[in-house]
Tab-separated table of C-alpha atoms in Angstrom:
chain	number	residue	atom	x	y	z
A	6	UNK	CA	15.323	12.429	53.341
A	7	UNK	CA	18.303	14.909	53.734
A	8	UNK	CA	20.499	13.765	50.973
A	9	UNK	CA	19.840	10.202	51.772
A	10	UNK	CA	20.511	11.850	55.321
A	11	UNK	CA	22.102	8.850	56.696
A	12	UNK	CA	25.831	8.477	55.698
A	13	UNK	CA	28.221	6.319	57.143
A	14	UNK	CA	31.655	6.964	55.310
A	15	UNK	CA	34.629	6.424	57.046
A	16	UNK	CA	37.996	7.378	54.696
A	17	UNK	CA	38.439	4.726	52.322
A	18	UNK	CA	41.696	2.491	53.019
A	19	UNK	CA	42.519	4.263	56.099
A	20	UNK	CA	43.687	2.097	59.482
A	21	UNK	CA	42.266	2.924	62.552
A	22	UNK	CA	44.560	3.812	65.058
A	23	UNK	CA	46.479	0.832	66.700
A	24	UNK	CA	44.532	-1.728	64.419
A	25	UNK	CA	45.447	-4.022	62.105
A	26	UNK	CA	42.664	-3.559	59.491
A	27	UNK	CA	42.267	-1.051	56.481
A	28	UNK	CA	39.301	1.321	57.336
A	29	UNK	CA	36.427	0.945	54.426
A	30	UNK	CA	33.383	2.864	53.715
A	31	UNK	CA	30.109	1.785	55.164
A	32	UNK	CA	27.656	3.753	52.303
A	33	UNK	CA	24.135	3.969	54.024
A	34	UNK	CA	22.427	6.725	52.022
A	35	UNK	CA	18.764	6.822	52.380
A	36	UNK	CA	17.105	9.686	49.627
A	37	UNK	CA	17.130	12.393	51.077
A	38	UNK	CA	17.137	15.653	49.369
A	39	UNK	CA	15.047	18.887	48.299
A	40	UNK	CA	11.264	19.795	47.997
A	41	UNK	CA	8.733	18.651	46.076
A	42	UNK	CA	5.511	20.892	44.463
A	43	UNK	CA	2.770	20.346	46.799
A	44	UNK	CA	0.263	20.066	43.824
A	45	UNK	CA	-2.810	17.193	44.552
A	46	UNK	CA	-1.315	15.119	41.266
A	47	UNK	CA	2.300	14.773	40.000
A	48	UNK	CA	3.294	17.796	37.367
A	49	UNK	CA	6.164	18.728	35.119
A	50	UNK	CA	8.269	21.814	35.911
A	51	UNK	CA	6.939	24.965	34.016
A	52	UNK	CA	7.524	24.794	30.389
A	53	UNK	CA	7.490	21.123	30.389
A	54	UNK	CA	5.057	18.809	28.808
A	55	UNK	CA	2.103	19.644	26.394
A	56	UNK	CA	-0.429	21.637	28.143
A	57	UNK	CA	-3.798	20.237	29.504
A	58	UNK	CA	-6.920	22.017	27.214
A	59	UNK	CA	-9.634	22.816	29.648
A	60	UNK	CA	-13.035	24.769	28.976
A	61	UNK	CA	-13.418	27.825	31.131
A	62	UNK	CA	-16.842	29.799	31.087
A	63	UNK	CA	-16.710	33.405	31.830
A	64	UNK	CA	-17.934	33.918	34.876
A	65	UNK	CA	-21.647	36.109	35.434
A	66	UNK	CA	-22.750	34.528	32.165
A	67	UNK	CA	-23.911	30.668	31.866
A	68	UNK	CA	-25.926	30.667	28.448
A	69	UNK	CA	-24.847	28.122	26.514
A	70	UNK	CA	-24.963	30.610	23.278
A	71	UNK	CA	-23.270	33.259	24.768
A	72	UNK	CA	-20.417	31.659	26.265
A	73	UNK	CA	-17.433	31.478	24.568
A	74	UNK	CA	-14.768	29.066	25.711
A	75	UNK	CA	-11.226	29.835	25.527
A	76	UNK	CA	-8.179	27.245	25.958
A	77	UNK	CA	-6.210	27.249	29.231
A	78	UNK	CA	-3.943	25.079	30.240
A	79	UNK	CA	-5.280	23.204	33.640
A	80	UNK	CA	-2.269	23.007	35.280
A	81	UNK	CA	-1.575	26.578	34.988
A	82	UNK	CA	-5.237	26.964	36.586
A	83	UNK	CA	-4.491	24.711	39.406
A	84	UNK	CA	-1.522	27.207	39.994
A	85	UNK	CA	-3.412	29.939	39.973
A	86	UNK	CA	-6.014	28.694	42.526
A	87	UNK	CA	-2.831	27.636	44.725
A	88	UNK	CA	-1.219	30.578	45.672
A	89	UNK	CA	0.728	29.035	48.853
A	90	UNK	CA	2.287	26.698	46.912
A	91	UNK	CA	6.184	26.476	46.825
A	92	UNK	CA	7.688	27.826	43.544
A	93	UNK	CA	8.063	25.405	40.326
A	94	UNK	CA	11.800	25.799	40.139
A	95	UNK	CA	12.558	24.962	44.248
A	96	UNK	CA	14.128	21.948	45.012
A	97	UNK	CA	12.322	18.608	46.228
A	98	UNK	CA	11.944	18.130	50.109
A	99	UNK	CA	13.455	14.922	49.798
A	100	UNK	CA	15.033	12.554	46.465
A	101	UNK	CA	12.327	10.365	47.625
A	102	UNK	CA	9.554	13.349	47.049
A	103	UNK	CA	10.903	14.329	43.592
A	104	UNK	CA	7.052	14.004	41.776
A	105	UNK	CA	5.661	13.964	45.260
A	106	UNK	CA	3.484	17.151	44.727
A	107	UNK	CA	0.855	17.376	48.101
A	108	UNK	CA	1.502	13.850	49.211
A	109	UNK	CA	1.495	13.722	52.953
A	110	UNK	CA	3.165	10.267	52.919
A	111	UNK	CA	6.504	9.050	51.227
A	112	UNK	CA	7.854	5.175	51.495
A	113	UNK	CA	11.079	4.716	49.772
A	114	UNK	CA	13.317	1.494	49.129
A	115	UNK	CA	17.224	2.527	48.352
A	116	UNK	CA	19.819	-0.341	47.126
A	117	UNK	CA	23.302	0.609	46.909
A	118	UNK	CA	26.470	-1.248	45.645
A	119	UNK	CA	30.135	0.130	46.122
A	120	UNK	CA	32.902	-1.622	44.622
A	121	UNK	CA	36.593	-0.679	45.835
A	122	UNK	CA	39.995	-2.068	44.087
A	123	UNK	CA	42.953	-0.212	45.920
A	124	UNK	CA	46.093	-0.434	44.350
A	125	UNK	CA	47.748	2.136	45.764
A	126	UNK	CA	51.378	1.467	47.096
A	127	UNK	CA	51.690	-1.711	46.380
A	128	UNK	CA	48.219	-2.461	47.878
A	129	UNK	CA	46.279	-5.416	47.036
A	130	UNK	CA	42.917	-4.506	48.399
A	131	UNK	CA	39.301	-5.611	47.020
A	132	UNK	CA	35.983	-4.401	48.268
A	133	UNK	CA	32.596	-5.180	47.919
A	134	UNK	CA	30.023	-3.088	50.011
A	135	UNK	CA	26.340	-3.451	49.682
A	136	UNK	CA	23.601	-2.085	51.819
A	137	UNK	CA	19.912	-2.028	51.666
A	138	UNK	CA	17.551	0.791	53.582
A	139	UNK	CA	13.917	1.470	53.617
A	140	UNK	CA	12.443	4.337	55.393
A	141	UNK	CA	8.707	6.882	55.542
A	142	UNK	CA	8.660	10.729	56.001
A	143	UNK	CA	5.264	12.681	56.670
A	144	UNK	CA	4.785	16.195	55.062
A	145	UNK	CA	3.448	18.157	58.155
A	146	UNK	CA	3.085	21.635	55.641
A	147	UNK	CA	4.400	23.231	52.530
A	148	UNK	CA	7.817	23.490	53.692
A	149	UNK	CA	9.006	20.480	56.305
A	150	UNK	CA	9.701	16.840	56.042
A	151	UNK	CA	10.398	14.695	58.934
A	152	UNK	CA	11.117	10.548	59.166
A	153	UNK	CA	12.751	7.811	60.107
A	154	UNK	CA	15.251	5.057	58.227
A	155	UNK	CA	16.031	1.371	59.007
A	156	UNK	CA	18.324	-0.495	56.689
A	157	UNK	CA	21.084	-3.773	56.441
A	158	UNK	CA	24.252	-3.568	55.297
A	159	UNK	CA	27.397	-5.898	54.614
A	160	UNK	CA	30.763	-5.861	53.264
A	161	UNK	CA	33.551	-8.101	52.269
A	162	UNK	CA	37.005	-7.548	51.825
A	163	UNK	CA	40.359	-8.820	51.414
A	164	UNK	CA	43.653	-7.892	51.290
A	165	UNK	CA	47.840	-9.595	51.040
A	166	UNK	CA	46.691	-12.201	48.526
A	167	UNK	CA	43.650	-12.881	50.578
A	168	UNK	CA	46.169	-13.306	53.847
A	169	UNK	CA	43.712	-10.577	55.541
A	170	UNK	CA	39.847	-10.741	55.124
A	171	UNK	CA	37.481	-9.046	56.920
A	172	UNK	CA	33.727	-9.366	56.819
A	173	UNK	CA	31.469	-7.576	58.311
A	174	UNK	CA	27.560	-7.555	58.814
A	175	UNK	CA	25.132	-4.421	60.293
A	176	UNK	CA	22.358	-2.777	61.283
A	177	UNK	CA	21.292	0.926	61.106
A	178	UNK	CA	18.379	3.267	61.978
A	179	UNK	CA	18.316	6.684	61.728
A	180	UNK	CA	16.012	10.010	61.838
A	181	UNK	CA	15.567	12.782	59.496
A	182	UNK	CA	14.143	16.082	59.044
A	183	UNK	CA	13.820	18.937	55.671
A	184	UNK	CA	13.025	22.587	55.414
A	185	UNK	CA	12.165	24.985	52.650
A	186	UNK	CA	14.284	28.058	54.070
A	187	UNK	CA	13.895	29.905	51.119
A	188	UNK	CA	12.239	29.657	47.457
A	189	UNK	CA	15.051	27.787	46.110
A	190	UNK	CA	16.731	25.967	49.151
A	191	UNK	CA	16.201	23.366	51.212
A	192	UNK	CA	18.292	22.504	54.594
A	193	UNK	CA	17.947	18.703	56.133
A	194	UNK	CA	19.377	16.895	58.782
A	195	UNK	CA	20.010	13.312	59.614
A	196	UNK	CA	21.185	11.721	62.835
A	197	UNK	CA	21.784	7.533	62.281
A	198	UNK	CA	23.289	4.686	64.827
A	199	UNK	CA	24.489	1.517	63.147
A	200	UNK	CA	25.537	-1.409	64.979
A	201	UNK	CA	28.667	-3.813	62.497
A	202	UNK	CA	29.851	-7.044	63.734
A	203	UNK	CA	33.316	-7.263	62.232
A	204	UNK	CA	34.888	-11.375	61.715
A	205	UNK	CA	38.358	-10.886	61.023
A	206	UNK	CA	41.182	-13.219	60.029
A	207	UNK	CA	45.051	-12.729	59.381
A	208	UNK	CA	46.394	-16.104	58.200
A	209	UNK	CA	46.374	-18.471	60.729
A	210	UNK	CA	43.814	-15.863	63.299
A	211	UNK	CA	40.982	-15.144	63.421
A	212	UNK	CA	38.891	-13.315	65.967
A	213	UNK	CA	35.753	-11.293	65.934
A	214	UNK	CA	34.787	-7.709	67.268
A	215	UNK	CA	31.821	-5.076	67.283
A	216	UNK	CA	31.495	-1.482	66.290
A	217	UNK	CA	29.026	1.387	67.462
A	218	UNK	CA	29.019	3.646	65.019
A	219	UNK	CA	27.205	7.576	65.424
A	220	UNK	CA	26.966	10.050	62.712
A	221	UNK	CA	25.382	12.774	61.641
A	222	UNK	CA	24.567	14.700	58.349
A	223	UNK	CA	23.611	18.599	57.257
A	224	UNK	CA	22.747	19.046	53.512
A	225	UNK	CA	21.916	22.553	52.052
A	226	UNK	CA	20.553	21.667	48.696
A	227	UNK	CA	18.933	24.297	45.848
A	228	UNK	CA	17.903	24.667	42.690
A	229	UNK	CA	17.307	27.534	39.999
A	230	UNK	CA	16.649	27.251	36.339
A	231	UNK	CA	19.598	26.670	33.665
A	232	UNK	CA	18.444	28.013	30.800
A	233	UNK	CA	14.721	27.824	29.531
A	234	UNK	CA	14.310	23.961	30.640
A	235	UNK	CA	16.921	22.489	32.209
A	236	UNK	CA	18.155	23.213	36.282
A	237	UNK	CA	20.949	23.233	38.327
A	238	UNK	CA	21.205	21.542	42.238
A	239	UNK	CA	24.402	23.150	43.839
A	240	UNK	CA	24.460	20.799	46.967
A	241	UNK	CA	26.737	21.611	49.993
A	242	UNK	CA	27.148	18.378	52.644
A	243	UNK	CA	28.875	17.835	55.863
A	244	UNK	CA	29.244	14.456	57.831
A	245	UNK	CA	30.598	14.210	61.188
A	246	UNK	CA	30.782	10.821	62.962
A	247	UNK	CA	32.288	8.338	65.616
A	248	UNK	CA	33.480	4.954	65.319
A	249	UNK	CA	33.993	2.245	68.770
A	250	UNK	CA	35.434	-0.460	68.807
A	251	UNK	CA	35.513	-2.672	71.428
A	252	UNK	CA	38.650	-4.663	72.343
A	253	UNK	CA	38.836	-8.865	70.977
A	254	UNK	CA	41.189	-11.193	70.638
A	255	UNK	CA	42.799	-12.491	67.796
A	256	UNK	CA	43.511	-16.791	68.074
A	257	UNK	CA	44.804	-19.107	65.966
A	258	UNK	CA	47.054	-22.197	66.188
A	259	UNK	CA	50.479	-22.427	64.477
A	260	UNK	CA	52.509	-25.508	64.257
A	261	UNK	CA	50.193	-27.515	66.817
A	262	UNK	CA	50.757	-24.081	69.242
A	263	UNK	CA	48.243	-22.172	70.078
A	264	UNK	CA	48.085	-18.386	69.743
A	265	UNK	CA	46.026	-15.702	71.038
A	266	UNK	CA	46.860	-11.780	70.739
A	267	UNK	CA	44.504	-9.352	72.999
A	268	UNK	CA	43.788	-6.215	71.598
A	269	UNK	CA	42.599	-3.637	72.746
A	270	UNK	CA	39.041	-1.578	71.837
A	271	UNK	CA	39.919	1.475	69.517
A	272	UNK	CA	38.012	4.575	68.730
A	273	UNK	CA	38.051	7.650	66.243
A	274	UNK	CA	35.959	10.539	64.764
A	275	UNK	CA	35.626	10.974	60.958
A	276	UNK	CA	34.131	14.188	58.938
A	277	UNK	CA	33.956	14.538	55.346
A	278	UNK	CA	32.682	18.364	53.585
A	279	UNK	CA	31.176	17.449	50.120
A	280	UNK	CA	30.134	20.415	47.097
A	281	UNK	CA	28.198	19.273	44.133
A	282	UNK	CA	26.561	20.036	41.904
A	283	UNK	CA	23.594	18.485	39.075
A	284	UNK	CA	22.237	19.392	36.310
A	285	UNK	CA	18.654	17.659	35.169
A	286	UNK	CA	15.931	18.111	32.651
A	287	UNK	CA	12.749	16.828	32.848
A	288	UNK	CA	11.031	15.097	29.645
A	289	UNK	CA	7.037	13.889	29.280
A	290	UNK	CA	6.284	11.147	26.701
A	291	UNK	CA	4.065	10.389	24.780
A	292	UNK	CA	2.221	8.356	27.060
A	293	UNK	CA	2.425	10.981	29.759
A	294	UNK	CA	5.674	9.975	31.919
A	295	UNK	CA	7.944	12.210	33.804
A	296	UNK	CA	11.873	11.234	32.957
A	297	UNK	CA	14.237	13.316	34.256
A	298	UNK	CA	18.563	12.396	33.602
A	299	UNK	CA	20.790	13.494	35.246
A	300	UNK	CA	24.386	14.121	36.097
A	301	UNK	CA	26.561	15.192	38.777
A	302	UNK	CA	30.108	16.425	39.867
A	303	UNK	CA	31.314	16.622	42.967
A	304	UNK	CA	34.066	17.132	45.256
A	305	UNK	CA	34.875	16.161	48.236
A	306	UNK	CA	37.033	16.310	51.577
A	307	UNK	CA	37.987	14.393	54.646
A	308	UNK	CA	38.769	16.680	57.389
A	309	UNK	CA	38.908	14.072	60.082
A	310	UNK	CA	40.349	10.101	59.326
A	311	UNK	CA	41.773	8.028	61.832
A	312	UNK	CA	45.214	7.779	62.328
A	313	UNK	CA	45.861	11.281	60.516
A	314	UNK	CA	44.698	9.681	57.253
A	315	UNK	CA	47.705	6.664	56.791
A	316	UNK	CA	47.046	3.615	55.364
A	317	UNK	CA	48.734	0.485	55.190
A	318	UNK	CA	50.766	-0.308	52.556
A	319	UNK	CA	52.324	-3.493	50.152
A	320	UNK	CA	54.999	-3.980	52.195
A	321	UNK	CA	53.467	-3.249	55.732
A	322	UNK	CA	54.634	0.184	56.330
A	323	UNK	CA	51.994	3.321	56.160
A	324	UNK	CA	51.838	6.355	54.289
A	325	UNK	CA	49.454	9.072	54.389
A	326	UNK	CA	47.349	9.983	51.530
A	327	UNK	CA	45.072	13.033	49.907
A	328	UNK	CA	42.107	13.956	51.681
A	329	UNK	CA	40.540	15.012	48.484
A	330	UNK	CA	39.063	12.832	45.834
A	331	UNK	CA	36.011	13.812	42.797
A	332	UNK	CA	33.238	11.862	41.917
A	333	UNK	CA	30.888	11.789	38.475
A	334	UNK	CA	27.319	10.321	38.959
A	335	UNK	CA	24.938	9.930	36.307
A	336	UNK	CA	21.187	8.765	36.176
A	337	UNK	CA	17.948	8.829	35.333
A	338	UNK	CA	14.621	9.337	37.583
A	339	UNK	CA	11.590	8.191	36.469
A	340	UNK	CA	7.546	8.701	37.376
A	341	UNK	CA	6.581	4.920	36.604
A	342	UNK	CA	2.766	5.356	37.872
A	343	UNK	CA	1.016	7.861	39.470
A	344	UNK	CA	2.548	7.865	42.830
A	345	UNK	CA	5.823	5.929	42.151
A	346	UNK	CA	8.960	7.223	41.603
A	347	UNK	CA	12.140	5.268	40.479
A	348	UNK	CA	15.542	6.247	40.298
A	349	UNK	CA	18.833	4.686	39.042
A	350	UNK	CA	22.149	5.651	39.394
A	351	UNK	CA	25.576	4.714	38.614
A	352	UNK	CA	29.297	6.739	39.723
A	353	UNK	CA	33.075	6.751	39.607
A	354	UNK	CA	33.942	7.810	43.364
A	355	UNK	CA	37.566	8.486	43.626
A	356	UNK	CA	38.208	10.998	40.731
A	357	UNK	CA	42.044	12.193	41.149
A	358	UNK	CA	42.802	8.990	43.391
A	359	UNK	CA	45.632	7.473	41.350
A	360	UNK	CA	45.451	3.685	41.817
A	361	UNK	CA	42.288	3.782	43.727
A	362	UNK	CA	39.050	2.861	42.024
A	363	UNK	CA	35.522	3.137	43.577
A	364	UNK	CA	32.311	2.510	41.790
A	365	UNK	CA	28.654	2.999	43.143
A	366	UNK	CA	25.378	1.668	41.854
A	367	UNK	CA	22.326	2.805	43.321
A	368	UNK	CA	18.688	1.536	43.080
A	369	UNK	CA	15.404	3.533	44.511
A	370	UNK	CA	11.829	3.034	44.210
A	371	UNK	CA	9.703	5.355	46.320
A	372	UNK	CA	5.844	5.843	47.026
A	373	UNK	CA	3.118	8.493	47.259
A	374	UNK	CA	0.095	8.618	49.551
């Protein structure tokens, strides 16, 4: 999957223009990613791992006194005899396809968890964002990836000594597509629709609304070695999307009066350019498992928010803040069986954010055939 291709980020704490509620990030990010070897059974990068002893007879000469076997490592031999085969030290197709090898089938499983307290200017708001997506690619040859993703996700949040709450509830699907361009990179692409009811409430109103939301994702993702066992993933992304709202009203009764405020159905674009970067080694133990930590630095930039990027602050009043923020991701990814992979993660999002705190925990269990 590109990158987890499908990424619905929004600015975090931004208002939409001519709303009343603090924008927050919808994180749907299914694995997607770089490419796997295409190998029949799951192998360590080169250099990695004890090496497999095989017998090899010289060939024009089968007597059983005469021939003299000689030590060769097997997985070297199935290189050998696999000349079409992408290069050891490319990148995986997809973060799903990370031990993939020659699998023409991957089903993955992500779970993520983001965590927001904003503090900034007198801001009171918590966030709590979970979503869950599930998704299959097929690998049509050595070097491309397509499938699709369908996921859940939900959020809660509150805000003015819980005077402002806003929960919302989704749906997304999406499509996907990766290609080895070169020996060490790999371009993917992501398209993904998600459908949020939103049930608002500002004291004594309440009032409920829906979203369409569109967006779209291009990763460029490679990989070269970093020293004699360890690699580096330099990782360029760009998100573009489009969020609609439709118009609702807001009711409520005050003092035995009713109330009702209409407003009206508000739209924006939002775009985010990401650079990162990992760093992983891959370890076999004793009992012949692939772990492979890893960490990650990135930066990152909005170049399109609603409402020019303002939020709301303490007092009611807005103020626009820095489009840039860091983030510091480590994990570990792990080859559990055979054909399963399974990968956990945990990061600090909002690196040079002063006041602003976002944490993300990620789950993801994917499957060869």
């Amino acid at each position: 999957m590109p990158g987890m291709p499908i990424v619905v980020t929004p600015p975090i704490g931004t208002l939409p223009p001519k709303g009343v509620m603090p924008e927050l990030p919808i994180a749907v990010k299914p694995p997607i990613g770089t490419t796997g070897r295409p190998q029949d059974i799951a192998m360590a990068p080169r250099g990695m791992g004890p090496s497999i002893p095989c017998t090899v007879v010289p060939k024009g000469d089968r007597d059983d006194d005469a021939a003299q076997p000689r030590p060769l490592d097997c997985r070297e031999l199935a290189e050998n005899e696999a000349p079409t085969d992408p290069p050891p030290d490319g990148p995986p197709l997809t973060e799903g396809r990370e031990f993939a090898g020659a699998a023409p089938w991957n089903l993955w499983a992500n779970a993520n968890y983001v965590g927001i307290a904003d503090r900034r200017y007198g801001l009171d708001l918590d966030s709590s964002i979970g979503s869950l997506s599930i998704g299959a690619d097929r690998r049509f040859n050595d070097k491309l990836v397509a499938g699709f993703t369908l996921g859940i996700q939900n959020s809660w949040n509150s805000a003015f000594e819980n005077d402002w709450r806003l929960d919302t509830n989704g749906v997304n699907l999406g499509i996907y597509a990766a290609y080895l361009v070169s020996r060490n990179w790999v371009l993917d692409a992501s398209f993904n629709y998600s459908r949020i009811e939103n049930t608002q409430r500002i004291v004594v109103l309440n009032g409920d609304s829906s979203s369409n939301v569109y967006s779209s994702t291009v990763d460029a993702t490679g990989q070269y070695p970093l020293g004699s066992e360890a690699f580096i993933r330099p990782k360029l992304s760009v998100t573009y999307g489009h969020n609609q709202t439709g118009g609702y009203a807001m009711q409520g009764t005050l003092l035995n009066t009713p109330l009702q405020f209409n407003l009206p159905g508000v739209s924006y674009n939002f775009g985010t350019i990401e650079s990162s970067a990992e760093v992983n080694r891959t370890f076999r133990t004793k009992g012949g498992a692939l772990i492979m930590p890893f960490s990650e630095i990135a930066v990152r930039y909005d170049f399109a928010r609603p409402n020019d990027g303002r939020i709301i602050t303490g007092d009611l009043t807005s103020v626009r803040v820095s489009p840039w923020a860091g983030s510091i991701r480590l994990g570990v990814r792990s080859l559990i069986s055979r054909a399963t992979m399974f990968e956990a993660r945990l990061g600090y999002l909002s690196v040079g954010q002063r006041d602003l705190n976002v944490w993300e925990a990620r789950l993801m269990l994917s499957h060869y055939f």
